[in-house]
Structure formats: C-alpha cells, structure tokens
Coordinates of C-alpha atoms in Angstrom, one line a residue:
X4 CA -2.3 11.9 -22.2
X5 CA -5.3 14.0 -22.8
X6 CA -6.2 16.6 -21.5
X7 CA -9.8 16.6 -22.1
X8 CA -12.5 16.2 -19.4
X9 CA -14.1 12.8 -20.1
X10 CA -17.7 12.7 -21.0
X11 CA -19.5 12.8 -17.7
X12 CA -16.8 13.6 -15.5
X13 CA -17.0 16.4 -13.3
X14 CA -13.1 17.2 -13.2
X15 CA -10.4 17.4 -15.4
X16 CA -9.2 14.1 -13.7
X17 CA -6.2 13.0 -16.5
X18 CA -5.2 17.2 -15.9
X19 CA -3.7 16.3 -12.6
X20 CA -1.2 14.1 -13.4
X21 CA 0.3 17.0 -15.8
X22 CA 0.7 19.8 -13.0
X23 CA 3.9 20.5 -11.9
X24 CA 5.2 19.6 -9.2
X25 CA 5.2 21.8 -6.4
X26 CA 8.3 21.6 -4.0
X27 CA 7.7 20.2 -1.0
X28 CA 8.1 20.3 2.5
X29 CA 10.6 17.4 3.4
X30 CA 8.4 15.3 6.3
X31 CA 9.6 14.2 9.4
X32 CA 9.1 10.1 8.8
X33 CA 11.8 9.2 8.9
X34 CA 15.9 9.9 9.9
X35 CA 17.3 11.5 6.8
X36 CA 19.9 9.3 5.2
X37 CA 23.7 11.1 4.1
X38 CA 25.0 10.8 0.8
X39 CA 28.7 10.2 2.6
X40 CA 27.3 7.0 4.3
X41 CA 25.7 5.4 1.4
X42 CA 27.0 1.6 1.5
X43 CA 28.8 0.7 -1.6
X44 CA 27.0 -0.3 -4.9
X45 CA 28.4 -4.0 -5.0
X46 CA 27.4 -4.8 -1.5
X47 CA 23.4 -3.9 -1.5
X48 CA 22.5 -4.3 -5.2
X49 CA 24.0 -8.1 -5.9
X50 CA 21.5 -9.4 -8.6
X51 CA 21.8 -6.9 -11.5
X52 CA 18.8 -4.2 -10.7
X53 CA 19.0 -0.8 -11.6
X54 CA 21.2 1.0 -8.8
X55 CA 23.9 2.8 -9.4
X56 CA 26.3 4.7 -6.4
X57 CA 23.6 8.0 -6.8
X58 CA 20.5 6.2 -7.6
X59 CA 17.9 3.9 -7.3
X60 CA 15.4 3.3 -9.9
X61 CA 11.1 1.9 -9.5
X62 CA 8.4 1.2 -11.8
X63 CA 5.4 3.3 -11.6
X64 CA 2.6 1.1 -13.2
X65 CA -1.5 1.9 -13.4
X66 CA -3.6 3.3 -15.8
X67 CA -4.0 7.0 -16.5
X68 CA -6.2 6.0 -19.8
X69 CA -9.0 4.3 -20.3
X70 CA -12.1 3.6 -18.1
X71 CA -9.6 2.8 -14.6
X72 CA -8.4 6.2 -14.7
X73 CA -10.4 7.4 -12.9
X74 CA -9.5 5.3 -9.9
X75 CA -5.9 4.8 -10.8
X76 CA -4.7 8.4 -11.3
X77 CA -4.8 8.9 -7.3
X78 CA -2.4 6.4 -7.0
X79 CA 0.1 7.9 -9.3
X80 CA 0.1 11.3 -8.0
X81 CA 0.3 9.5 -4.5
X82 CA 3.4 7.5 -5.3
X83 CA 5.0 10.1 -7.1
X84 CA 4.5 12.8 -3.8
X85 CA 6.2 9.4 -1.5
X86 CA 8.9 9.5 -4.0
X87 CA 9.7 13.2 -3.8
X88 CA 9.5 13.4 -0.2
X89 CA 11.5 10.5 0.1
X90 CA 14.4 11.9 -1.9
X91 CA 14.0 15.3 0.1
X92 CA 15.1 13.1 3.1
X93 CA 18.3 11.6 1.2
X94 CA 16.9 8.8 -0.8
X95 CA 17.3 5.4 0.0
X96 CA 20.0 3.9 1.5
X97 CA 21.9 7.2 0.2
X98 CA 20.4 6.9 -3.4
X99 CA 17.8 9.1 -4.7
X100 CA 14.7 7.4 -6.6
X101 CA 14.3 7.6 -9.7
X102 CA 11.0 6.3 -11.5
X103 CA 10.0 5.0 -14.8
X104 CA 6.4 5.0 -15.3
X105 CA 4.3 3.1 -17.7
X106 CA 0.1 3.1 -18.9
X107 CA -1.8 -0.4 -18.0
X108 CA -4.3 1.4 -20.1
X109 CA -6.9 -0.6 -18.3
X110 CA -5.9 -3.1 -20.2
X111 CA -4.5 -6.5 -18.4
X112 CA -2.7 -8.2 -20.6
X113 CA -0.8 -4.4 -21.5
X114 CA -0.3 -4.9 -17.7
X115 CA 1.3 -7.9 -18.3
X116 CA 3.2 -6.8 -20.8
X117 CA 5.0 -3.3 -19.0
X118 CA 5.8 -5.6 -15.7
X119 CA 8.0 -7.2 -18.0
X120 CA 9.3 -4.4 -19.3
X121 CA 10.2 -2.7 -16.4
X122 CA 11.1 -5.8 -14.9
X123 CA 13.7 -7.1 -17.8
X124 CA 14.2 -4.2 -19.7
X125 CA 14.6 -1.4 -16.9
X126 CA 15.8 -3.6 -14.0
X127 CA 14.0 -1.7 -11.5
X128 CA 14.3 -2.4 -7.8
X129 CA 10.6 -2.6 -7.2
X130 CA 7.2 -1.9 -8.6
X131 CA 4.1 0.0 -7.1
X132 CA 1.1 -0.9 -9.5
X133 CA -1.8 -2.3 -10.5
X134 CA -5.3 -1.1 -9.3
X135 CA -8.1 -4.0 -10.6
X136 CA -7.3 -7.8 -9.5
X137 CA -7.3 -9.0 -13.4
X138 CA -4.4 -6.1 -13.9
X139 CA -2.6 -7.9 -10.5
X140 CA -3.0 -11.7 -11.7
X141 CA -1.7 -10.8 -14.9
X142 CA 1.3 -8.9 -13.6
X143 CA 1.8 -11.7 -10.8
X144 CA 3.5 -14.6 -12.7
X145 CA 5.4 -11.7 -14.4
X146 CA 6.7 -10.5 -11.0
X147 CA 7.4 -14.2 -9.5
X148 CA 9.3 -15.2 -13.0
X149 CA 11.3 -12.6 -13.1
X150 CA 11.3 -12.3 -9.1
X151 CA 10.4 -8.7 -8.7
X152 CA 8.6 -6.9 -6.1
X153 CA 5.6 -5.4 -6.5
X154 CA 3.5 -2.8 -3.9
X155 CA 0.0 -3.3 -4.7
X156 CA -2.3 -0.8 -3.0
X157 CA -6.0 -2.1 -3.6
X158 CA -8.7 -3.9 -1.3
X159 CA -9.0 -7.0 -2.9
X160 CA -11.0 -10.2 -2.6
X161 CA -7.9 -12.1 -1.1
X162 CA -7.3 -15.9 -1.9
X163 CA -4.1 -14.6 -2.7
X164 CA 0.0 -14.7 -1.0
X165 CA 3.1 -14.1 -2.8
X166 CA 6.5 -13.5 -1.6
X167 CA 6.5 -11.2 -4.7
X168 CA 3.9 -8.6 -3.8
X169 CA 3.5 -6.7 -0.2
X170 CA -0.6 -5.9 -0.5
X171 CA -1.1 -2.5 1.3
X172 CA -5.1 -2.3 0.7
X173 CA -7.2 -4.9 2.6
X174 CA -8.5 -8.4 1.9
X175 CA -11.6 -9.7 2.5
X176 CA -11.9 -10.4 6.2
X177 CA -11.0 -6.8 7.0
X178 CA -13.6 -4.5 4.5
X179 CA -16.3 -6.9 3.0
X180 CA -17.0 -8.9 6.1
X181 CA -16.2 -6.1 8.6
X182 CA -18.4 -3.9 6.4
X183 CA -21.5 -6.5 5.8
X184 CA -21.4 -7.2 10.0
X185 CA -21.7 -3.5 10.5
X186 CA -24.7 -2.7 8.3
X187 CA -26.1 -5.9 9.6
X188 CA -26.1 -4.7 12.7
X189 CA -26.4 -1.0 12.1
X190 CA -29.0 -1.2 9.3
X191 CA -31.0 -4.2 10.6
X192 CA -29.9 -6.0 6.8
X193 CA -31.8 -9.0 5.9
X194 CA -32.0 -8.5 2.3
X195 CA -28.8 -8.0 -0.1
X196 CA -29.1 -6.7 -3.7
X197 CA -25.3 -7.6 -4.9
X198 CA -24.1 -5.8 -7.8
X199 CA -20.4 -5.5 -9.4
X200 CA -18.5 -5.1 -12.5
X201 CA -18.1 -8.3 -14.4
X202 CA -14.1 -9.4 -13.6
X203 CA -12.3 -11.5 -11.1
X204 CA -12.4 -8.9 -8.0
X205 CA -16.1 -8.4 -7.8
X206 CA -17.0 -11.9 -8.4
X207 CA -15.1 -13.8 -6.0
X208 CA -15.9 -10.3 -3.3
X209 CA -19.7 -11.3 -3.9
X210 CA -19.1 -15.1 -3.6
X211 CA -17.5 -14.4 0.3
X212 CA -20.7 -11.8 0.4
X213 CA -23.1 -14.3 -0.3
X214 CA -21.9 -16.8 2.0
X215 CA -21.2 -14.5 4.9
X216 CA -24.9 -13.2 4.6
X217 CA -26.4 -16.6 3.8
X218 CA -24.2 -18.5 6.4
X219 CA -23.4 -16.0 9.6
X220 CA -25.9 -13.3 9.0
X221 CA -29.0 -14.9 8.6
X222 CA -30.4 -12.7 5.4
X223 CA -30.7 -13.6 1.7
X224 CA -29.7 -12.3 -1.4
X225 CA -32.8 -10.7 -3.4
X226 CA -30.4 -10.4 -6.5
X227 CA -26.8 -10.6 -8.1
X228 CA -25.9 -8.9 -11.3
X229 CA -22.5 -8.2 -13.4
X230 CA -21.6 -5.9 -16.0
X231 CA -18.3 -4.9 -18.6
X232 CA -16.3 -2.6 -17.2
X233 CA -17.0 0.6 -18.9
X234 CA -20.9 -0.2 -18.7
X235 CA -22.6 3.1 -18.8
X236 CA -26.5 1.6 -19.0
X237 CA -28.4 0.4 -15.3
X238 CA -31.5 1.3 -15.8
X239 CA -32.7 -2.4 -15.8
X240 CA -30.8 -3.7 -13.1
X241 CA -32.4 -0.2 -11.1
X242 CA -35.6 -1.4 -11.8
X243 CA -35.4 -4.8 -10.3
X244 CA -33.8 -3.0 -7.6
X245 CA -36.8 -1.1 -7.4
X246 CA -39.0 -3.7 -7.9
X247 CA -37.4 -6.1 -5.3
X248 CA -36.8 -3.4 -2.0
X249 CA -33.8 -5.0 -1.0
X250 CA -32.8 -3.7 2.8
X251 CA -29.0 -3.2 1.2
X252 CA -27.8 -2.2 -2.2
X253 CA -24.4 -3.8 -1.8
X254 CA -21.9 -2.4 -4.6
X255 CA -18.8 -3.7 -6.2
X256 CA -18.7 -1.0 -9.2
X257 CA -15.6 0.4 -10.7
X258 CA -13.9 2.7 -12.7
X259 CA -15.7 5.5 -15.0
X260 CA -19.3 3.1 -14.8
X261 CA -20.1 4.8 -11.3
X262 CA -20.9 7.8 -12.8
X263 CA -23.4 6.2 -14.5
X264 CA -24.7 4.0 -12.2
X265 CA -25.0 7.2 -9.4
X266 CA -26.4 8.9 -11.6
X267 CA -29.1 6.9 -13.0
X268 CA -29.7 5.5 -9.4
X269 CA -30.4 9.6 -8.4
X270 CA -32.8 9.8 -11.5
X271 CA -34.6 6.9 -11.2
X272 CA -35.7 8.2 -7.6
X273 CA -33.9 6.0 -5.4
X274 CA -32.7 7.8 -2.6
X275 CA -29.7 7.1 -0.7
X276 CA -30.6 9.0 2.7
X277 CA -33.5 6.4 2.7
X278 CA -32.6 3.3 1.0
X279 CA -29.1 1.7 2.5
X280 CA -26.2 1.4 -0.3
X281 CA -22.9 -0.2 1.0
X282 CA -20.0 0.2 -1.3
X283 CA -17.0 -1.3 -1.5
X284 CA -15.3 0.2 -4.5
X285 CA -16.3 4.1 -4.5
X286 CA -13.8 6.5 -2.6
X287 CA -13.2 10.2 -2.6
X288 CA -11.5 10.0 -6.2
X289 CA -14.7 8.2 -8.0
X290 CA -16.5 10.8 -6.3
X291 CA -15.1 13.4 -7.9
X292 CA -16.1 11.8 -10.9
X293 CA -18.9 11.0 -10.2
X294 CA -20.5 14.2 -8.2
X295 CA -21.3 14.6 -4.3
X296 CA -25.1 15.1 -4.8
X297 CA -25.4 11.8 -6.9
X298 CA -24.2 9.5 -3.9
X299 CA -24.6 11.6 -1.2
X300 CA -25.9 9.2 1.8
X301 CA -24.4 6.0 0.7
X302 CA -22.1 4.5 2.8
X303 CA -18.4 3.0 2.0
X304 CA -16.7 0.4 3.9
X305 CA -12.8 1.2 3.6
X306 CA -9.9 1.9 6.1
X307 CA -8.8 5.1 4.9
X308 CA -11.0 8.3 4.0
X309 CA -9.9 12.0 3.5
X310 CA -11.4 13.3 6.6
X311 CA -9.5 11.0 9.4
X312 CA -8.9 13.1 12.1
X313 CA -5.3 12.5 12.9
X314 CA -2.3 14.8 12.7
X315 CA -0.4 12.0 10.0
X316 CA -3.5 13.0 7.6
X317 CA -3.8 16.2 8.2
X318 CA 0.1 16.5 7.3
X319 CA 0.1 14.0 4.5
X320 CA -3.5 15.7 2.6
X321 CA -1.5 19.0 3.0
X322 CA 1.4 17.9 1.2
X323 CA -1.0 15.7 -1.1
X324 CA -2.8 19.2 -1.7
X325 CA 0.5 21.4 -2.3
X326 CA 1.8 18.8 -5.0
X327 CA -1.3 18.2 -6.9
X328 CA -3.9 20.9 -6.6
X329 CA -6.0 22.5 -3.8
X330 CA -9.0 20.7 -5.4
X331 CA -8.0 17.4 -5.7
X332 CA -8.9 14.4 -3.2
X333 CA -7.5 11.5 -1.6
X334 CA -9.5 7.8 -1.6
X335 CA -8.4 5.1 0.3
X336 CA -6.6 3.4 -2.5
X337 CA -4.5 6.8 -3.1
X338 CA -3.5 6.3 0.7
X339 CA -2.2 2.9 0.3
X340 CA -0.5 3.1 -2.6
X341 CA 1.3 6.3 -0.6
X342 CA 2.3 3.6 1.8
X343 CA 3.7 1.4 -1.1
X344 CA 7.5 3.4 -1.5
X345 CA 7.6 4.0 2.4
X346 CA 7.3 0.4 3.2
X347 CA 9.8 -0.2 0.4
X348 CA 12.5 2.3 1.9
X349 CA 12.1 1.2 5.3
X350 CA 12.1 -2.9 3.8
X351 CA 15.6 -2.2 2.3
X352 CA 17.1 -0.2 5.0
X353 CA 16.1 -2.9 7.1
X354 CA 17.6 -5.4 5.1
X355 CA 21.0 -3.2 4.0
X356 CA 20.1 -4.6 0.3
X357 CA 18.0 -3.9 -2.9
X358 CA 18.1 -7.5 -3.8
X359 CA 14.3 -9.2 -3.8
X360 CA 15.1 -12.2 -1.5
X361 CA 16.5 -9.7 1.0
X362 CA 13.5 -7.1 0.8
X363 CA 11.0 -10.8 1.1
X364 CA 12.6 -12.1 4.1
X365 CA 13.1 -8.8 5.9
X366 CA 9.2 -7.8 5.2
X367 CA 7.7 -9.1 8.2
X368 CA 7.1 -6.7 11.1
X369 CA 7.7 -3.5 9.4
X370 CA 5.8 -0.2 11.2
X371 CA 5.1 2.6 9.5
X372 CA 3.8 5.1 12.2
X373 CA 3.4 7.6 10.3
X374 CA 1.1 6.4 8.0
X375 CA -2.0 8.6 6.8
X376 CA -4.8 5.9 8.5
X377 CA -2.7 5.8 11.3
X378 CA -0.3 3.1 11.6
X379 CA 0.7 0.0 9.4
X380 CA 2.6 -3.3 9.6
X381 CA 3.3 -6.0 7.5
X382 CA 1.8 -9.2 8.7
X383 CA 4.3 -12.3 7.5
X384 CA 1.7 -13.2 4.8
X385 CA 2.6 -9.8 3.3
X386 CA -0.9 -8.1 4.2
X387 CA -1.2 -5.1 6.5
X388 CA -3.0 -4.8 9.9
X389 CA -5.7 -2.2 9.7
X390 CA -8.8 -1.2 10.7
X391 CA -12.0 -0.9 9.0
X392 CA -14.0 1.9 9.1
X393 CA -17.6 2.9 7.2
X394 CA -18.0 6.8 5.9
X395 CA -21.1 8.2 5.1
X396 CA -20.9 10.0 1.3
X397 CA -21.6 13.7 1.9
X398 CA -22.5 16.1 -1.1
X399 CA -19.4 17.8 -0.5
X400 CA -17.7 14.6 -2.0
X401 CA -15.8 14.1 1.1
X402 CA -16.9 10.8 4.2
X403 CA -18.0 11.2 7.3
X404 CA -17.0 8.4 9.4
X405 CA -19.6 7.0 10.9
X406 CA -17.8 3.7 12.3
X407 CA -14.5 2.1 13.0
X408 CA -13.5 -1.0 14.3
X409 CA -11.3 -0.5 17.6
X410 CA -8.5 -2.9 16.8
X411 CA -6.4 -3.1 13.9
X412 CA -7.9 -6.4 12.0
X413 CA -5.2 -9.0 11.6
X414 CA -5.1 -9.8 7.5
X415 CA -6.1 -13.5 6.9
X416 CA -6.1 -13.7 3.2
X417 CA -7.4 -17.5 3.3
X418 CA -10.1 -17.2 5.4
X419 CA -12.0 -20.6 6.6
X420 CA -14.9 -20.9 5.1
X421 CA -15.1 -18.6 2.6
X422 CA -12.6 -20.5 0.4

C-alpha cells in the first residue's frame, strides 16, 4: 500500500491504515464473555467455517487502493477498532476474532473475486465489506451461492433484500427522500440540478429523486448529469449549473472526484453559503480529502456525523481517535460499518451458532444501544431503524447538525412508488 499522499489530497489518507494500533480501552457494550464457558466447537460451528475452540475468523473487504479509498479506508480502520474492542471483552462466544483482509481495489469484479475467496478458500464466519453498490451486486450472488454473510455499511439506493447481507447504512426512504423533504421545506426547492457518478447507486438514487421532486414536491429538474468514477474535470457541467440557477445542487459524487468537483465548484465562484448544495455521498472522511474551505456551507443528508452529541460518540470518536490518529475523522459510513462486527457478535450470541441460517433467522430485532448515532435494530428485511439528520459542512471539515428527524425511520427498501 502506498504511502504517498495522492495528488490532490490533503492527508496522507492510505498512511492511516499502516499506524499501529494503539491498545485500547476495553468498552462497556457489552457483558464480557469467559474463555471457560465457551460452548464447544462442534455444537456452534456445524457447516465447515473457520472456527476453531480459540477462534473465530471474518473477512475484511473494501478498497484501500484506487479512486474508493478515499471513502473506504474509514471503514477499515472502523472494523478493525470493533474487532479489537470486541476481543478485549472475550471474543465471541469465547473465541477471539481473527480477520483476513483483502483490496476490492475499486474494482467490482476484483470484489467479486475476494468474496469468493474468503468465502471458499478462508471459510470465514462473516464478511463486513463493500462500500459502492456495483462492488455490493457483484459480491451479492457470491455471498448467496456460497451462503455467506455479509455486513454492508453504506446508504444505498435500496431495491434490494437478502437473507445474506444485514445493510447497516440507510436506503432510500430514510436519507434521499427524508433529505429532499427537508431542503424542500427548509430551502423553499423548486428547482433540482441532479448530479452523480456514472454507476448503479447514483443512477437509480436520482431516478427515486426525480420522481419524489416531480411527483410529491412539486419542483422540476433543471438538469441531470453522470460521470466515470475517477472523473477529475466539471468545469462544464459548473457552467450549466451556472447558467441554469438551479434552487438545489443535489450531489451523488464519490470517491477521489470530490476533490475535484469542490474544488472547481469553489473556483468557478459558486458559493455554497449562498447557493443550496445537498449531498448525499460526501462525509467527514471525503472531507478530509477534499478540504473544509472547498465545501464549507453545503449541507449532507446522513444519519451519522462526527459531532453527534451523545456520550456513545463521544466514547466511540475517543477510542476511534486513540487507534488511528488524533487527526483522523469519522463519516457516517465509518460509523456503520463500526456497527457491522457488533451486530454480528450480538446475532451469534443470540443464536448460540456461527452457522449462516442461524445468524439469518435470529437477525431480526437485534438492539445495539450503544451505537455511535444512538441506537440500532435490525428491521426483519435486514435494514436498520435510524434517523436522518442534515449537517451543515463547516471549514473545520467537521457537520453541524442543523436537522434531525425525531423518530427513528422504519427501513422500507421497496418503497411504493418509487419502484
């Protein structure tokens, strides 16, 4: 992995994933687990995974190369700091985790590829991966032909259920239509410019934008563009921007092309204190990327940003902090996929078993209290309740949250009408 900073990049962002790690203080989650009452090997692990009488081993799977890396590295260091606290509290089910991690390189079908290598090859007990939706629909027939489990930490577009993946990020109804009602009503938004990167995600996430704004909100959409990932060159879709004055810049971006597209937005004069951008993609760890005073003044619509207020964060960004760096930050897919080995531990304590059926069926209706947004359960279609909440970009890099809804948003990954 190098070392070097990107060109563009503000930090070192690859350079985190090679600190060492710090030792940890072991959080009070959950009830620690004794070696001496560890169930016997035969009786939880039926099907052939890797778990031995000491040990349990997981696949670690996202890019640390290539244009996601940016994004995905977060989610590493988060799963890695789950792991380690995890162990510090006796493992699971008496077994300490071990991990075997693997590069997607941005690259889907390497994706692909790697699931089935962890999955037939390495035997693991579960997966926590993926970042883009193409990396997930290429791992997903993987996962359900070889019937693993993956714990996939993204928002996503939805459309999706499979007993082979618990999905700890949101779907649609609960960031792009939560987000689009608020800066409706917030911003007074009649007119959407709707921009993305050109792969499955920010497609079908623009298709539900469209018809939300078109059907429920009464506005229109003054223009739609897509470009590769890795793009680096908006200076034409800014001037139509420009050109057409929509109320709402409405962005679906990611990976290393925000620094671009910030950046060229900040020299071509538009400014985000005055003109409305609503992302959907850029959190606290494209930030750092792509620098405070380039987005400063945009808003995000996600359910987790680094500054909630709630002694959970405040214990988990420590610990985050103490493992990887005083200088690195937390986005809100970094959170969930901290959730992912969590709601994995407390799944197969639940169920007494390792096996995949098992950890399916017994799914359903598992709390996590002690999450870092606050509390999480897993919905029977495998989604998490959650709230959604909009943060305001501040040229510290950080959110301020400016809005969040005061239930937790029941997941409906099919919703009618937006199909």
């Amino acid at each position: 992995m190098s070392d070097e900073k990107k060109p563009g990049l503000h930090s070192p962002l690859r350079r985190k994933l090679l600190m060492g790690m710090a030792a940890l203080p072991a959080m009070s989650l959950l009830p620690r687990t004794s070696f001496a009452q560890a169930p016997a090997t035969s009786a939880i692990n039926t099907t052939g995974l890797a778990v031995t009488d000491t040990e349990v081993t997981v696949g670690i799977l996202h890019s640390v190369t290539g244009t996601m890396a940016i994004s995905e590295t977060g989610s590493v260091q988060a799963e890695k700091l789950a792991i380690d606290q995890i162990n510090a509290m006796g493992g699971v089910l008496g077994r300490k985790i071990k991990f075997i991690q693997e590069d997607g390189a941005s690259d889907w079908p390497t994706f692909a590829e790697k699931a089935k290598k962890l999955l037939v090859n390495d035997k693991v007990a579960a997966i926590m991966g993926c970042w883009t939706s193409a990396s997930r629909k290429a791992v997903l027939p993987v996962m359900e032909q070889y019937n693993g489990m993956l714990y996939y930490p993204t928002f996503y577009e939805g459309l999706e259920q499979s007993k082979n993946v618990i999905y700890t990020g949101q779907e649609a109804t609960q960031q792009i239509l939560a987000g689009l009602d608020w800066v409706s009503k917030t911003k007074n938004g009649k007119s959407y410019y709707l921009i993305g990167s050109d792969y499955i995600w920010p497609r079908t996430s623009m298709k539900i934008a469209r018809k939300h704004i078109e059907g429920k909100l009464g506005g229109k959409v003054a223009g739609e563009e897509y470009f590769p990932l890795g793009h680096t060159q908006f200076n034409s879709v800014i001037n139509k921007i420009k050109l057409t004055k929509p109320d709402v810049i409405y962005a679906a971006v990611v990976g290393g092309s925000n620094v671009a597209f910030y950046k060229q937005l900040k020299a071509a004069g538009i400014d985000l204190s005055k003109q409305t951008m609503l992302t959907i993609s850029v959190t606290e760890d494209e930030i750092d990327g792509i620098g405070g005073e380039n987005i400063a003044g945009a808003y995000a619509c996600m359910k987790y940003f680094q500054s909630l207020d709630n002694p959970n964060n405040k214990e988990f960004v420590a610990a985050f902090k103490k493992m990887w760096g005083e200088k690195t930050v937390i986005g809100d897919v970094t959170q969930a996929a901290y959730l992912g080995p969590w709601l994995w531990k407390m799944t197969v304590e639940k169920a007494g078993s390792f096996d995949i059926d098992k950890i399916a069926a017994a799914s359903a209706g598992i709390e996590f209290t002690k999450a870092p947004e606050g509390y999480v359960k897993i919905h029977p279609n495998h989604h998490l309740w959650s709230k959604a909440r909009v943060g305001q970009a501040q040229l510290d890099g950080q959110f301020k949250v400016v809005y969040e809804t005061p239930e937790l948003i029941e997941p409906d990954p099919f919703p009618k009408g937006y199909q």
